[in-house]
Amino acid sequence: MKLAELTWQDVAELSRDIVVLIPTGAVEQHGPHLPLATDTLLATAAAEDIEAQLPDLTLLTPTLWLGASLHHMPFSGTLSHSFTGYDEALKRVILSLAEHRFIKFMTINGHGGNCDLNRVAMRDLKSQNPNLQLAAANYFDFPEASTWKDTLKGPTKNIRHACEAEASLMLHKFPHLVRKDRIRDDGLEPTPAIPGLITQFDEITEQGSLGHATYASAETGAALWQAIVAGGVQAVQGFADGYHFLGAQQ
Ligand SMILES: [Zn+2]
């Protein structure tokens, strides 16, 4: 169900076992070939497709579109919360619905810069509200790791930024928004990789993207999308189902 399409009386009657899905995105630069809303569009679409398969088990909120994008600010058009502003915005959505006695919350995040903050916000909420069940999920975590490796054609076998994976997903879901004539590879990284390195995007890219977007195709995007939605449906069902004893067969 979609929260924004219900009345307050509809919401009052819902089961409190329902899983609240909160898409979190961003409006930030995605290189010369993808639109600023890429992360918001993909997170929203993933959450909508999951909700469509589990309408009675899920309550989908509108997307938090203003993300934590301070590391992209050197590029025009990028909008960003402060870290504390983002933390507060996400917590207020959860705490508002918790006040209405909902207890299960899962983010469907589409933006790398929100990952740490979603986890920190939820860890903080959990410590103060142990009855809440919280999951800081990212749509790009839903496929098996082997799916990325087996599906992506270029040398980078995971999702980066305006990369083969993201450009393929956009070619599949929102092809009219992709500037196909501007697709390019970009990005610098140290060899060997430095664990935990913190960067601003203008330090590590020429035009804002990170990865091998020239390998992108709508076919790759369709295969990834199927894995994202299938994995997401499974994750939400497992979350709704609750804990099982370690290793127990279901
Ligand atoms: Zn992105």
mmCIF file of N, CA, C and O and ligand atoms in Angstrom, residues 26 28-30 34-40 42 72 110-112 139-140 159-163 166, ligand 1:
data_model
loop_
_atom_site.group_PDB
_atom_site.id
_atom_site.type_symbol
_atom_site.label_atom_id
_atom_site.label_comp_id
_atom_site.label_asym_id
_atom_site.label_seq_id
_atom_site.Cartn_x
_atom_site.Cartn_y
_atom_site.Cartn_z
ATOM 1 N N ALA A 26 18.587 10.921 -3.654
ATOM 2 C CA ALA A 26 19.406 12.133 -3.679
ATOM 3 C C ALA A 26 19.083 12.906 -4.949
ATOM 4 O O ALA A 26 18.503 12.361 -5.894
ATOM 5 N N GLU A 28 21.684 14.754 -7.051
ATOM 6 C CA GLU A 28 23.122 15.068 -7.126
ATOM 7 C C GLU A 28 23.664 14.693 -8.498
ATOM 8 O O GLU A 28 23.094 13.842 -9.200
ATOM 9 N N GLN A 29 24.763 15.303 -8.832
ATOM 10 C CA GLN A 29 25.360 15.076 -10.144
ATOM 11 C C GLN A 29 25.633 13.597 -10.397
ATOM 12 O O GLN A 29 26.042 12.870 -9.495
ATOM 13 N N HIS A 30 25.345 13.148 -11.610
ATOM 14 C CA HIS A 30 25.642 11.777 -12.038
ATOM 15 C C HIS A 30 26.370 11.801 -13.370
ATOM 16 O O HIS A 30 25.945 11.152 -14.338
ATOM 17 N N LEU A 34 23.883 10.986 -16.897
ATOM 18 C CA LEU A 34 22.677 10.613 -16.139
ATOM 19 C C LEU A 34 22.108 11.825 -15.396
ATOM 20 O O LEU A 34 22.848 12.725 -15.003
ATOM 21 N N PRO A 35 20.788 11.831 -15.168
ATOM 22 C CA PRO A 35 20.162 13.000 -14.534
ATOM 23 C C PRO A 35 20.438 13.086 -13.032
ATOM 24 O O PRO A 35 20.770 12.083 -12.387
ATOM 25 N N LEU A 36 20.260 14.272 -12.511
ATOM 26 C CA LEU A 36 20.517 14.530 -11.088
ATOM 27 C C LEU A 36 19.677 13.638 -10.173
ATOM 28 O O LEU A 36 20.106 13.257 -9.088
ATOM 29 N N ALA A 37 18.481 13.279 -10.622
ATOM 30 C CA ALA A 37 17.573 12.508 -9.757
ATOM 31 C C ALA A 37 17.792 10.998 -9.848
ATOM 32 O O ALA A 37 16.976 10.234 -9.323
ATOM 33 N N THR A 38 18.874 10.560 -10.472
ATOM 34 C CA THR A 38 19.085 9.120 -10.699
ATOM 35 C C THR A 38 18.815 8.270 -9.451
ATOM 36 O O THR A 38 18.057 7.295 -9.503
ATOM 37 N N ASP A 39 19.423 8.608 -8.327
ATOM 38 C CA ASP A 39 19.280 7.766 -7.125
ATOM 39 C C ASP A 39 17.856 7.780 -6.584
ATOM 40 O O ASP A 39 17.359 6.760 -6.092
ATOM 41 N N THR A 40 17.202 8.924 -6.676
ATOM 42 C CA THR A 40 15.807 9.022 -6.239
ATOM 43 C C THR A 40 14.900 8.195 -7.147
ATOM 44 O O THR A 40 14.022 7.466 -6.679
ATOM 45 N N LEU A 42 15.699 5.558 -9.057
ATOM 46 C CA LEU A 42 15.921 4.110 -8.942
ATOM 47 C C LEU A 42 15.448 3.572 -7.584
ATOM 48 O O LEU A 42 14.839 2.500 -7.527
ATOM 49 N N HIS A 72 29.442 15.700 -3.377
ATOM 50 C CA HIS A 72 29.196 16.000 -4.803
ATOM 51 C C HIS A 72 28.963 17.492 -5.044
ATOM 52 O O HIS A 72 28.671 17.895 -6.170
ATOM 53 N N GLY A 110 18.957 4.377 -2.338
ATOM 54 C CA GLY A 110 19.557 4.330 -3.666
ATOM 55 C C GLY A 110 20.809 5.179 -3.801
ATOM 56 O O GLY A 110 21.341 5.314 -4.900
ATOM 57 N N HIS A 111 21.301 5.743 -2.693
ATOM 58 C CA HIS A 111 22.420 6.685 -2.783
ATOM 59 C C HIS A 111 23.534 6.303 -1.805
ATOM 60 O O HIS A 111 23.292 6.209 -0.588
ATOM 61 N N GLY A 112 24.732 6.111 -2.342
ATOM 62 C CA GLY A 112 25.876 5.703 -1.522
ATOM 63 C C GLY A 112 26.106 6.600 -0.316
ATOM 64 O O GLY A 112 26.436 6.123 0.768
ATOM 65 N N TYR A 139 18.975 -0.724 -2.260
ATOM 66 C CA TYR A 139 18.468 -1.588 -3.340
ATOM 67 C C TYR A 139 19.589 -2.377 -3.976
ATOM 68 O O TYR A 139 19.408 -3.502 -4.428
ATOM 69 N N PHE A 140 20.796 -1.788 -3.996
ATOM 70 C CA PHE A 140 21.909 -2.465 -4.670
ATOM 71 C C PHE A 140 22.490 -3.606 -3.836
ATOM 72 O O PHE A 140 23.367 -4.320 -4.291
ATOM 73 N N ILE A 159 28.610 -1.838 -8.180
ATOM 74 C CA ILE A 159 28.020 -0.540 -8.503
ATOM 75 C C ILE A 159 28.901 0.565 -7.944
ATOM 76 O O ILE A 159 29.358 0.496 -6.803
ATOM 77 N N ARG A 160 29.163 1.587 -8.771
ATOM 78 C CA ARG A 160 29.958 2.739 -8.332
ATOM 79 C C ARG A 160 29.067 3.987 -8.433
ATOM 80 O O ARG A 160 28.132 4.119 -7.669
ATOM 81 N N HIS A 161 29.338 4.814 -9.444
ATOM 82 C CA HIS A 161 28.554 6.053 -9.556
ATOM 83 C C HIS A 161 28.437 6.441 -11.034
ATOM 84 O O HIS A 161 29.458 6.680 -11.677
ATOM 85 N N ALA A 162 27.186 6.505 -11.513
ATOM 86 C CA ALA A 162 26.938 6.769 -12.938
ATOM 87 C C ALA A 162 27.795 5.829 -13.794
ATOM 88 O O ALA A 162 28.293 6.211 -14.844
ATOM 89 N N CYS A 163 27.911 4.608 -13.316
ATOM 90 C CA CYS A 163 28.808 3.572 -13.843
ATOM 91 C C CYS A 163 28.040 2.662 -14.806
ATOM 92 O O CYS A 163 26.911 2.967 -15.164
ATOM 93 N N GLU A 166 24.692 1.568 -12.921
ATOM 94 C CA GLU A 166 23.673 2.619 -12.791
ATOM 95 C C GLU A 166 23.169 3.087 -14.157
ATOM 96 O O GLU A 166 21.970 3.314 -14.340
HETATM 97 ZN ZN ZN B 1 23.742 7.124 -8.027
#
